[in-house]
Amino acid sequence: MQALIQDVFVKAFDNSILAALHDGATWDMPAGTMAFTTDSYVVHPLFFPGGDIGSLAVHGTINDLAMCGARPLYLSAGFILEEGLSLDTLHRVAQSMATAARAAGVQIVTGDTKVVDRGKADGIFVNTAGIGVVPRGLSITPERIRPGDAIILSGDVGSHGIAVLSVRNGVAFEGHVESDSAPLHRVVADLIAGGIDLHCLRDCTRGGLASALYELAAAARVGMRVDETMIPVHPAVRGACELLGLDALYVANEGRFVALIPQNQADAAIAIMRRHTAAKAAVRIGKVDSIDNHHVVLRTVLGTRRILDLLSGEQLPRIC
Amino acid sequence: MRYVDEFRDRTVAKALAARIRRTVRQPWTLMEVCGGQTHAIVRFGLDQLLPPDVALVHGPGCPVCVTPAGLIDQAIRLAGLPHVALCSFGDMLRVPGTRGDLLSAKAAGGDVRIVYSPLDALELARAHPDREIVCFAVGFETTAPAWAMAVLQAKARQLSNLSLLVAHVLVPPAIEAIMSSPQTRVQGFLAAGHVCTVMGYHEYEPLADRYRVPIVVTGFEPIDILEGVALVVEQLESGRSQVENQYARSVHRDGNRRAQAVVQEVFEVGPRLWRGIGEIARSGLRLRPAYAGLDAVVRFEADLVGLGESAPDDHECHSGRVLQGQLKPTDCPAFGGRCTPETPLGAPMVTNEGACAAYYRYRKGAAVEPVGTRHTHEPPAAGMNRGPR
């Protein structure tokens, strides 16, 4: 096990804190408010168009920190490996994590590895925890959402979920769809540096855009109105959703977020977001409105209205 | 996107709505037979575009909703057998039988696999010769040809570890049952386009004639549905009762003869119990005797002892009346209280095509009033009921 840790993880993650091989990682904290988060990743298959479980585990935790306005600093990585997993696969995942972390400017400084019997895990499960620092005085929380706030979406929705589905169980679609998995902290940092008063941020992961908006509306006790015609969806994603009876607004994303900000800063925020590849299709999709009793109301392509409710369980493909 | 965007055009939709408004002179109650149409209506808010005198009620056209609880019990029992893998389309998994659902059976260790087509099940049977692959073959005329092909291919490839738990139902007998009920208030039908793509619409002509009811074969996009409504209303207002084809881009009068031949080869028509509705004569498909070896009920007879199709429905659930257009989902006393997608009493609250799920998901609470629709729990005016000629 020690050899595995040395050969795979210490080598891939390559930093002095991890190389100390102590029971925990130690460092000096910069000034500010600490942010701390953790998430587990159990995606199947492990490799999919546009990403893999390793990069996903890094991006996901970075994004949870970013949504608090934090600058991510350090990650931990816990691995549960199924007996029989090839070393090559493990190397690929570790390399992918290392590359994603390096590109994002964060370090993986501590971790853990366990091996379980064959059949007890789906190849690899990865848990990452992350620590970051929020600039002092900054508060990005649902309770700061105000009626009249603009709702900005950072790009097209549904690509991650459809990309994973496209390589699962032999379901293939016309048109190539890649996961949108990406770190978002630099977009958020630029918004903060640009003087945008970020009332709240939320990444649209499992449950998609609709669930993210629903959760924010419920937490802030406000209504929201969004316009379906403004929400970008890649044509191949739309096609796959039509075929399977899925609603793209509920399909998972790994590199998309919504920002709720004062209406008069919306254009400036969109301009800043569009400078980043991860948010180049940023667009205003609606506004916060307290009239609707905490409901998120969607104006459809036909100009009619309907609710965006929380999904019960997963979306399941339909019979016909 | 081609074949989608042009059928979701706001200008065309408004023009069709205006055409319907211009035509209507009295109240009419129309039924959309298919659950897919129900979802499109609620998802796109189409009823908000209709005049108050045109009421849409929902039909029995969600195959998952009408599958009897007893059959789900059988599927759950089979999924729990150590050597069986039960294959199902995804939206069947959350539907309650009398003792749980397939998702719970999976959580309890049962081998339940979601398939996207019958071919996936064939592939599983080929890849796992040591396991019995049982397919929960649910659906209307739409999916029957694909399951029939799976049976023929299983035979051709000599796959001896594949069988079907058949729950297929047929639309025309359901329409007949609705129209012959004294409680009916349906005065026109939007027939399901995809069913007619396979079967054609000649079977509907005697029904339209006998019950003096317009039947318009209709697609699933918003423009299709609005045009279907316009055609039904125009017939009603001019006293006609014919079968018309709105979905001509996909449907021909005689349907797809090759698909019909495959279905005919493998299946025969028989009585079928419809969940919440009861038995309807000649409304189901079952495997012909020549293929009885692929019938899961026959093959696993000993394991299914004590479980039958005719398990009782939950008496608190009014979904049978919803599926016959007698109640709106929101008229059910359990709607949104005892019955939610998290704790469903009946199938229409959990499936992708269920009317109750559509209302819960897109209309929860009073945030979006169904603008323009009449509340349809009152029967049609005297003289509007149309008995057989």
XYZ file of C-alpha atoms in Angstrom:
709
model
C 0.000 0.000 0.000
C 2.849 2.373 0.899
C 4.427 1.678 -2.476
C 1.114 2.357 -4.205
C 0.754 5.679 -2.407
C 4.315 6.675 -3.267
C 4.198 5.484 -6.861
C 0.774 6.752 -7.775
C -0.394 9.588 -5.588
C 2.708 11.311 -4.198
C 4.248 11.226 -7.651
C 1.131 12.523 -9.413
C 0.118 15.201 -6.927
C 3.742 16.296 -6.455
C 3.842 18.926 -3.694
C 5.941 19.462 -0.587
C 3.062 19.259 1.920
C 1.997 15.808 0.706
C 5.613 14.675 0.282
C 6.133 15.117 4.026
C 3.978 11.956 4.391
C 2.770 13.044 7.796
C -0.575 11.955 9.278
C -2.055 15.284 8.246
C -1.163 18.293 6.152
C -0.016 21.519 7.800
C 0.347 25.044 6.415
C -0.043 28.683 7.347
C -3.495 30.089 6.706
C -3.837 33.333 4.785
C -6.125 36.029 6.230
C -9.825 35.769 5.559
C -12.755 33.504 6.342
C -12.201 29.794 5.878
C -14.455 27.744 3.608
C -14.520 23.953 3.855
C -16.441 21.411 1.789
C -16.472 17.744 0.854
C -18.104 15.610 -1.821
C -17.933 12.009 -3.043
C -17.830 10.928 -6.673
C -19.257 7.631 -7.877
C -19.678 8.248 -11.589
C -20.093 5.372 -14.030
C -18.339 4.950 -16.389
C -15.118 6.325 -14.916
C -14.121 7.940 -18.210
C -16.558 9.911 -20.348
C -16.365 12.503 -23.137
C -14.876 15.688 -21.691
C -13.693 14.257 -18.375
C -13.341 11.430 -15.910
C -13.952 10.735 -12.247
C -10.598 12.300 -11.295
C -11.009 15.715 -12.912
C -14.644 15.708 -11.819
C -13.652 15.164 -8.176
C -11.265 18.124 -8.355
C -13.610 20.456 -10.226
C -16.627 19.579 -8.109
C -14.965 20.439 -4.831
C -13.301 23.563 -6.221
C -16.706 24.699 -7.439
C -18.367 24.142 -4.072
C -15.748 26.464 -2.587
C -16.079 28.925 -5.456
C -19.835 29.185 -4.892
C -19.031 30.560 -1.420
C -16.749 33.136 -3.032
C -13.689 31.287 -1.726
C -10.298 30.977 -3.342
C -9.632 27.222 -3.208
C -6.255 26.320 -1.703
C -5.937 22.688 -0.696
C -7.780 19.444 -1.381
C -7.758 16.039 0.223
C -8.412 12.906 -1.789
C -9.835 9.653 -0.449
C -9.958 6.594 -2.705
C -11.999 3.432 -2.322
C -10.640 0.965 -4.852
C -12.332 -2.235 -5.922
C -10.106 -5.286 -5.879
C -9.029 -6.090 -9.411
C -8.956 -2.471 -10.613
C -6.095 -2.099 -13.076
C -3.141 0.005 -11.998
C -3.283 1.689 -15.357
C -6.787 2.971 -14.612
C -5.670 4.212 -11.209
C -2.697 6.019 -12.780
C -4.974 7.651 -15.347
C -7.358 8.880 -12.670
C -4.533 10.170 -10.446
C -2.886 11.926 -13.402
C -6.176 13.504 -14.356
C -6.659 14.791 -10.792
C -3.120 16.143 -10.746
C -3.575 17.911 -14.077
C -6.930 19.399 -13.037
C -5.537 20.576 -9.689
C -2.442 22.107 -11.270
C -4.503 23.929 -13.893
C -6.755 25.282 -11.171
C -3.849 26.336 -8.936
C -4.785 24.116 -5.989
C -2.787 21.373 -4.273
C -3.856 17.902 -3.166
C -2.073 17.687 0.157
C -3.487 14.694 2.020
C -5.441 11.571 1.299
C -6.381 8.018 2.027
C -6.688 4.747 0.145
C -8.754 1.670 0.942
C -9.238 -1.484 -1.093
C -12.542 -3.349 -0.885
C -13.521 -6.790 -2.173
C -14.478 -7.297 -5.787
C -18.099 -6.372 -6.349
C -18.168 -3.950 -3.392
C -17.375 -0.823 -5.400
C -17.733 0.361 -8.957
C -14.020 0.438 -9.842
C -13.105 3.597 -7.938
C -14.984 5.882 -5.597
C -13.297 9.211 -4.917
C -13.947 11.614 -2.061
C -12.441 15.060 -2.126
C -12.575 17.718 0.571
C -11.410 21.255 -0.007
C -10.309 24.268 1.981
C -10.376 27.794 0.674
C -10.372 31.374 1.852
C -13.170 33.879 1.426
C -12.085 37.532 1.347
C -13.007 39.157 4.642
C -16.389 40.863 4.644
C -17.692 38.975 1.616
C -21.005 37.208 2.141
C -22.511 35.101 -0.655
C -25.570 33.305 0.708
C -29.206 32.649 -0.248
C -30.383 35.061 2.448
C -28.866 37.962 0.475
C -31.121 37.247 -2.544
C -33.471 40.190 -3.087
C -36.595 40.727 -5.203
C -35.477 42.297 -8.443
C -32.135 40.495 -8.575
C -31.072 39.337 -12.026
C -30.534 35.608 -12.519
C -27.474 34.968 -14.677
C -26.644 31.511 -16.044
C -23.016 30.822 -16.985
C -23.660 28.698 -20.093
C -25.605 25.925 -21.790
C -27.098 23.223 -19.589
C -27.297 19.439 -19.623
C -24.037 18.528 -21.362
C -22.451 16.646 -18.479
C -25.432 14.390 -17.822
C -25.903 13.567 -21.497
C -22.145 13.011 -22.046
C -22.113 10.436 -19.245
C -25.321 8.841 -20.503
C -23.890 8.635 -24.016
C -21.216 6.175 -22.894
C -23.362 4.262 -20.424
C -25.074 1.004 -21.377
C -24.374 1.521 -25.050
C -26.674 4.521 -25.390
C -25.191 6.592 -28.185
C -26.560 9.755 -29.747
C -25.933 11.557 -32.967
C -23.741 14.582 -32.389
C -20.848 14.557 -29.954
C -21.580 15.873 -26.472
C -18.752 16.595 -24.029
C -19.096 17.148 -20.310
C -18.996 20.783 -19.213
C -16.840 19.814 -16.201
C -14.654 22.841 -15.393
C -13.360 24.824 -12.408
C -15.324 28.023 -11.836
C -13.325 29.783 -9.130
C -11.508 32.121 -11.499
C -14.785 33.340 -13.001
C -16.059 34.039 -9.486
C -12.795 35.729 -8.463
C -13.024 38.045 -11.467
C -16.633 38.910 -10.664
C -15.579 39.826 -7.120
C -12.572 41.790 -8.386
C -14.848 43.551 -10.878
C -16.945 44.924 -8.031
C -20.017 42.795 -8.728
C -22.128 42.495 -5.584
C -22.693 38.732 -5.711
C -25.796 38.091 -3.609
C -25.719 34.364 -4.177
C -24.098 31.716 -6.391
C -25.089 28.094 -6.938
C -23.579 25.467 -9.209
C -26.151 23.486 -11.158
C -24.924 19.960 -10.511
C -27.160 16.979 -9.829
C -30.755 17.968 -10.438
C -29.655 20.545 -12.989
C -30.567 24.195 -13.361
C -34.171 23.695 -12.288
C -33.255 22.105 -8.953
C -30.632 24.779 -8.249
C -33.187 27.548 -8.777
C -35.819 25.708 -6.754
C -33.444 25.264 -3.819
C -32.386 28.909 -3.891
C -35.984 30.145 -4.093
C -36.949 27.946 -1.150
C -33.924 28.946 0.944
C -34.358 32.668 0.260
C -38.179 32.476 0.412
C -38.585 34.358 -2.853
C -40.249 33.608 -6.156
C -38.346 33.536 -9.417
C -39.303 33.990 -13.051
C -37.140 32.574 -15.793
C -37.536 32.581 -19.548
C -37.139 29.230 -21.332
C -36.116 30.908 -24.585
C -33.079 32.444 -22.851
C -31.713 29.160 -21.459
C -29.052 27.757 -23.808
C -29.120 24.017 -24.523
C -26.722 22.397 -27.013
C -28.702 20.962 -29.983
C -27.276 17.456 -29.420
C -28.298 17.640 -25.756
C -31.781 18.746 -26.768
C -31.993 15.908 -29.242
C -30.930 13.308 -26.672
C -33.382 14.703 -24.125
C -36.239 14.630 -26.640
C -35.404 11.036 -27.490
C -35.279 9.825 -23.911
C -38.044 11.975 -22.474
C -35.679 13.914 -20.215
C -35.927 17.600 -19.372
C -32.591 19.347 -20.021
C -33.309 21.768 -17.201
C -33.011 18.851 -14.765
C -29.990 17.155 -16.341
C -26.710 17.349 -14.361
C -23.963 19.882 -15.065
C -20.444 20.092 -13.630
C -19.275 23.465 -14.867
C -22.337 25.693 -14.816
C -23.609 28.064 -12.174
C -26.228 30.712 -11.577
C -25.403 34.119 -10.119
C -28.009 36.293 -8.421
C -26.940 39.902 -8.501
C -28.436 43.401 -8.539
C -30.203 44.069 -11.821
C -28.059 47.139 -12.597
C -24.875 45.039 -12.495
C -26.148 42.265 -14.754
C -24.577 43.489 -17.992
C -21.214 44.123 -16.340
C -21.267 40.672 -14.733
C -22.097 38.965 -18.028
C -19.244 40.820 -19.745
C -16.795 39.608 -17.077
C -18.083 36.033 -17.227
C -17.830 35.848 -20.992
C -14.066 36.459 -20.811
C -13.717 32.929 -19.415
C -14.021 29.797 -21.539
C -16.120 28.158 -18.815
C -18.689 30.980 -18.939
C -18.449 32.301 -22.484
C -22.167 31.783 -23.073
C -23.256 33.563 -19.880
C -26.745 34.997 -20.211
C -29.495 36.606 -18.156
C -32.346 34.118 -17.840
C -34.747 35.822 -15.461
C -35.225 37.674 -12.235
C -36.151 37.260 -8.616
C -39.729 38.168 -7.910
C -41.370 37.799 -4.531
C -44.935 37.593 -5.870
C -44.962 33.925 -6.659
C -44.880 32.387 -3.213
C -41.429 30.776 -3.476
C -42.207 29.155 -6.799
C -39.879 29.218 -9.762
C -42.079 30.015 -12.741
C -40.852 29.288 -16.243
C -42.158 31.293 -19.181
C -42.256 28.651 -21.911
C -41.308 29.018 -25.561
C -44.997 29.561 -26.293
C -45.297 32.387 -23.792
C -47.302 30.305 -21.307
C -46.157 29.589 -17.768
C -45.304 26.543 -15.711
C -43.558 25.632 -12.487
C -40.016 24.351 -12.096
C -40.404 21.950 -9.214
C -37.856 19.837 -7.402
C -37.416 16.512 -9.133
C -38.371 13.424 -7.193
C -35.460 10.997 -7.482
C -33.672 10.682 -10.787
C -35.128 11.312 -14.218
C -35.804 7.915 -15.756
C -36.019 7.372 -19.507
C -39.554 6.660 -20.630
C -41.158 3.765 -22.461
C -42.403 5.507 -25.587
C -33.669 21.831 -34.120
C -35.342 20.377 -37.187
C -38.663 18.585 -36.609
C -38.880 20.181 -33.161
C -38.532 23.967 -33.338
C -41.017 24.415 -36.167
C -43.596 22.643 -34.001
C -42.950 24.948 -31.049
C -43.296 28.242 -32.890
C -45.045 30.841 -30.790
C -46.599 32.687 -33.757
C -48.068 29.510 -35.215
C -49.356 28.484 -31.788
C -51.088 31.831 -31.325
C -52.649 31.606 -34.781
C -54.008 28.120 -34.007
C -55.356 29.309 -30.658
C -57.113 32.169 -32.437
C -58.556 29.720 -34.994
C -59.953 27.599 -32.133
C -61.413 30.675 -30.420
C -63.090 31.749 -33.651
C -64.607 28.282 -34.129
C -65.953 27.534 -30.666
C -69.567 28.452 -29.985
C -70.352 26.112 -27.102
C -68.507 24.079 -24.445
C -66.709 20.918 -25.554
C -64.789 18.269 -23.637
C -61.955 16.580 -25.509
C -59.743 13.742 -24.388
C -56.075 13.426 -25.258
C -55.587 9.682 -25.157
C -51.822 9.602 -24.665
C -49.913 10.504 -21.509
C -47.164 11.982 -23.676
C -49.710 14.461 -25.010
C -50.874 15.232 -21.462
C -47.320 16.117 -20.483
C -46.867 18.281 -23.563
C -50.127 20.095 -22.769
C -49.120 20.855 -19.197
C -45.405 21.356 -19.877
C -46.075 23.908 -22.607
C -49.156 25.348 -20.922
C -51.262 24.679 -24.020
C -54.513 24.775 -22.069
C -53.633 28.379 -21.162
C -53.957 29.210 -24.861
C -57.381 27.591 -25.282
C -60.713 29.348 -24.813
C -62.593 28.492 -21.575
C -65.163 26.489 -23.535
C -62.625 23.892 -24.630
C -61.787 21.495 -21.803
C -59.093 18.876 -22.133
C -59.331 15.714 -20.063
C -56.779 12.962 -19.850
C -57.016 9.472 -21.183
C -55.707 6.031 -20.315
C -52.729 6.330 -22.640
C -49.879 5.917 -20.199
C -48.851 2.249 -20.408
C -47.068 2.414 -17.081
C -50.136 3.865 -15.350
C -52.486 1.122 -16.516
C -50.187 -1.825 -15.730
C -51.907 -3.735 -12.915
C -50.268 -3.701 -9.489
C -50.334 -7.509 -9.511
C -48.062 -7.612 -12.550
C -45.639 -5.272 -10.797
C -45.713 -7.638 -7.816
C -44.796 -10.449 -10.180
C -41.920 -8.406 -11.616
C -40.664 -7.634 -8.109
C -40.823 -11.313 -7.153
C -38.876 -12.275 -10.286
C -36.256 -9.563 -9.698
C -35.598 -11.051 -6.270
C -34.862 -14.545 -7.582
C -31.139 -15.274 -7.295
C -30.609 -16.317 -10.913
C -32.826 -13.671 -12.563
C -32.062 -10.216 -13.966
C -35.233 -8.221 -14.557
C -35.050 -5.694 -17.409
C -37.428 -2.766 -17.501
C -37.784 0.630 -19.121
C -36.871 3.300 -16.587
C -40.264 4.814 -15.888
C -41.684 1.509 -14.590
C -39.268 1.445 -11.665
C -41.008 3.817 -9.281
C -44.556 2.591 -9.854
C -45.944 0.930 -6.740
C -47.276 -2.611 -6.786
C -49.115 -3.844 -3.721
C -45.790 -4.490 -2.003
C -43.279 -1.861 -3.008
C -41.777 -0.971 -6.351
C -38.946 -2.195 -8.534
C -36.589 0.505 -7.308
C -37.041 -0.764 -3.739
C -36.553 -4.323 -4.997
C -33.270 -3.166 -6.552
C -32.230 -1.467 -3.320
C -32.997 -4.707 -1.482
C -30.521 -6.568 -3.684
C -32.723 -7.576 -6.599
C -31.112 -7.528 -10.029
C -33.150 -4.845 -11.814
C -31.673 -3.328 -14.949
C -32.885 -0.340 -16.923
C -32.922 -0.991 -20.656
C -33.420 1.537 -23.403
C -34.641 -0.939 -25.991
C -35.482 -4.639 -26.260
C -32.157 -5.066 -28.080
C -30.371 -4.232 -24.814
C -32.177 -7.159 -23.198
C -31.119 -9.477 -26.024
C -27.526 -8.367 -25.564
C -27.745 -9.023 -21.821
C -29.093 -12.511 -22.476
C -26.230 -13.192 -24.859
C -23.595 -11.814 -22.493
C -24.927 -13.611 -19.388
C -25.897 -17.139 -20.386
C -25.847 -18.141 -16.723
C -28.650 -15.703 -15.812
C -32.331 -15.718 -16.701
C -33.114 -12.392 -18.373
C -36.754 -11.463 -17.812
C -38.094 -8.466 -19.723
C -40.989 -6.462 -18.324
C -42.615 -5.850 -21.703
C -44.880 -2.891 -20.990
C -46.429 -0.618 -23.570
C -49.089 0.058 -26.176
C -49.009 -0.888 -29.838
C -45.975 1.397 -30.077
C -43.453 -0.864 -28.360
C -45.060 -4.200 -29.229
C -43.198 -4.598 -32.565
C -39.807 -4.151 -30.902
C -40.618 -6.765 -28.260
C -41.968 -9.078 -30.943
C -38.694 -8.674 -32.843
C -36.793 -9.474 -29.648
C -38.773 -12.706 -29.306
C -38.089 -13.687 -32.914
C -34.404 -12.886 -32.589
C -34.116 -14.763 -29.292
C -35.526 -17.767 -31.079
C -33.291 -17.329 -34.124
C -30.199 -16.976 -31.950
C -31.327 -19.875 -29.769
C -31.150 -17.777 -26.613
C -32.807 -19.961 -24.039
C -32.369 -17.590 -21.090
C -34.706 -14.788 -22.210
C -38.388 -14.453 -21.364
C -41.069 -11.754 -21.327
C -43.477 -10.653 -18.622
C -45.972 -9.264 -21.097
C -48.160 -6.299 -20.106
C -49.051 -4.873 -23.491
C -52.343 -3.073 -23.988
C -54.274 -1.803 -27.006
C -55.793 1.644 -27.474
C -59.016 1.161 -29.531
C -60.692 -1.106 -26.922
C -59.918 1.522 -24.261
C -61.558 4.252 -26.351
C -64.553 1.986 -26.827
C -64.731 1.360 -23.052
C -64.653 5.085 -22.335
C -67.333 5.910 -24.894
C -69.636 3.119 -23.786
C -69.487 4.233 -20.141
C -72.564 6.162 -18.972
C -70.252 8.470 -17.019
C -68.353 9.606 -20.060
C -68.281 13.262 -20.914
C -65.771 12.961 -23.729
C -67.017 14.449 -26.989
C -63.902 14.218 -29.109
C -60.554 12.449 -29.072
C -56.971 13.330 -29.850
C -55.678 9.862 -30.747
C -52.041 9.025 -30.050
C -49.940 9.595 -33.155
C -47.231 7.055 -32.399
C -49.726 4.226 -31.858
C -51.228 5.047 -35.246
C -47.774 5.152 -36.846
C -47.678 1.414 -36.178
C -51.335 0.432 -36.450
C -52.792 3.052 -38.783
C -56.180 4.526 -37.992
C -58.668 2.348 -39.822
C -59.564 0.703 -36.494
C -60.861 4.075 -35.263
C -63.306 4.611 -38.098
C -66.015 2.254 -36.774
C -65.647 3.872 -33.337
C -66.074 7.400 -34.692
C -69.109 6.215 -36.580
C -70.717 4.144 -33.789
C -70.314 6.756 -31.054
C -70.613 9.782 -33.344
C -67.354 11.120 -31.952
C -64.612 12.946 -33.862
C -61.202 11.284 -33.543
C -58.151 13.188 -34.759
C -54.833 11.353 -34.956
C -52.481 13.843 -33.333
C -48.739 14.251 -32.765
C -46.955 15.305 -29.599
C -45.474 18.715 -30.231
C -47.404 21.827 -29.135
C -48.381 22.786 -32.667
C -49.566 19.227 -33.362
C -51.778 19.246 -30.304
C -53.252 22.693 -30.955
C -53.986 21.718 -34.550
C -55.538 18.465 -33.326
C -57.793 20.438 -30.986
C -58.730 22.803 -33.816
C -59.703 19.885 -36.073
C -61.806 18.180 -33.368
C -63.579 21.419 -32.466
C -64.276 22.203 -36.136
C -65.853 18.764 -36.527
C -67.933 19.166 -33.373
C -69.162 22.612 -34.340
C -70.147 21.410 -37.798
C -71.775 18.205 -36.522
C -69.267 15.829 -38.090
C -67.728 12.755 -36.488
C -64.876 11.420 -38.593
C -61.337 10.206 -38.207
C -58.875 12.841 -39.369
C -55.107 12.648 -39.513
C -53.228 15.649 -38.146
C -49.992 13.615 -37.915
C -49.691 12.884 -41.624
C -45.913 13.308 -41.549
C -45.734 10.037 -39.648
C -49.061 8.225 -39.933
C -50.758 6.490 -42.857
C -54.232 4.998 -42.693
C -52.909 1.461 -42.803
C -49.919 2.044 -40.550
C -46.726 0.049 -40.753
C -47.688 -3.353 -42.157
C -44.314 -4.959 -41.490
C -44.497 -3.999 -37.818
C -48.068 -5.279 -37.634
C -47.026 -8.587 -39.194
C -44.302 -9.105 -36.594
C -46.725 -8.354 -33.765
C -49.286 -10.674 -35.319
C -46.704 -13.447 -35.585
C -45.687 -13.317 -31.930
C -48.699 -12.022 -30.020
C -52.416 -12.698 -29.894
C -55.190 -10.511 -28.535
C -56.781 -11.333 -25.203
C -58.540 -9.742 -22.248
C -56.425 -7.457 -20.057
C -56.844 -5.893 -16.663
C -56.220 -2.129 -16.686
C -55.062 -0.654 -13.421
C -57.768 1.510 -11.874
C -60.180 0.735 -14.701
C -60.786 -3.014 -14.692
C -60.801 -5.717 -17.309
C -61.365 -4.698 -20.903
C -62.114 -7.444 -23.401
C -59.657 -7.930 -26.260
C -57.497 -5.056 -24.984
C -54.215 -6.843 -24.303
C -51.527 -8.787 -26.067
C -50.133 -12.121 -24.929
C -47.590 -14.477 -26.442
C -48.994 -17.029 -28.868
C -48.778 -20.688 -27.754
C -45.848 -21.229 -30.137
C -43.821 -18.812 -27.995
C -45.082 -19.941 -24.593
C -41.543 -21.032 -23.747
C -40.602 -17.342 -23.660
C -43.488 -16.408 -21.359
C -42.073 -15.556 -17.922
C -45.396 -16.397 -16.243
C -45.178 -19.903 -17.663
C -41.473 -20.342 -17.096
C -41.542 -19.131 -13.494
C -44.998 -20.453 -12.618
C -43.760 -22.060 -9.400
C -42.080 -18.836 -8.247
C -45.135 -16.692 -8.904
C -47.589 -18.728 -6.866
C -49.905 -16.441 -4.915
C -49.335 -13.465 -7.195
C -51.827 -12.601 -9.857
C -52.642 -9.795 -12.205
C -55.769 -9.006 -10.263
C -54.264 -7.565 -7.077
C -56.585 -4.915 -5.637
C -55.962 -1.248 -6.456
C -55.450 1.242 -3.668
C -58.985 2.494 -2.974
C -57.699 5.907 -1.911
C -56.285 6.420 -5.382
C -58.719 7.846 -7.927
C -56.345 7.447 -10.823
C -58.751 5.137 -12.647
C -61.227 8.002 -12.928
C -58.428 10.396 -13.907
C -57.401 7.985 -16.656
C -60.954 7.892 -17.976
C -61.272 11.656 -18.055
C -63.813 11.751 -15.227
C -61.590 13.700 -12.833
C -58.778 16.198 -13.172
C -55.750 15.109 -11.106
C -56.238 18.142 -8.872
C -59.826 17.018 -8.131
C -58.520 13.901 -6.356
C -58.670 14.387 -2.563
C -55.251 12.762 -2.127
C -53.514 14.940 -4.764
C -50.497 16.761 -3.370
C -51.259 15.601 0.176
C -51.278 11.863 0.734
C -50.191 11.393 -2.862
C -47.007 13.045 -4.143
C -44.170 11.820 -6.370
C -42.288 10.914 -3.173
C -45.199 8.947 -1.723
C -47.375 7.958 -4.678
C -50.648 6.127 -4.163
C -51.009 5.442 -7.848
C -48.941 5.121 -10.964
C -49.968 8.419 -12.643
C -48.162 10.341 -9.876
C -44.748 8.841 -10.615
C -44.309 8.077 -14.273
C -43.023 10.347 -16.987
C -46.376 10.223 -18.732
C -48.671 10.217 -15.724
C -51.341 12.944 -15.665
C -51.031 13.440 -11.895
C -47.234 13.768 -12.156
C -47.675 16.364 -14.894
C -50.013 18.473 -12.771
C -47.850 18.102 -9.698
C -44.657 18.900 -11.510
C -45.767 21.765 -13.691
C -48.703 23.188 -11.760
C -47.872 22.582 -8.118
C -49.998 24.744 -5.861
C -51.842 27.656 -7.331
C -48.824 29.421 -8.732
C -49.877 28.744 -12.290
C -53.594 28.715 -12.797
C -54.751 26.623 -15.731
C -55.873 29.742 -17.561
C -58.693 29.320 -19.974
C -59.789 25.814 -19.039
C -63.157 25.026 -17.652
C -63.157 22.947 -14.547
C -64.323 19.748 -16.011
C -65.711 17.725 -13.177
C -69.251 18.690 -14.101
C -70.825 16.438 -16.717
C -71.497 17.811 -20.166
C -74.800 19.527 -20.779
C -77.857 17.351 -21.267
C -78.048 15.888 -24.710
C -74.301 15.951 -25.194
C -73.751 12.379 -24.134
C -73.352 10.277 -27.196
C -74.472 6.699 -26.963
C -73.953 4.077 -29.624
C -76.029 4.499 -32.732
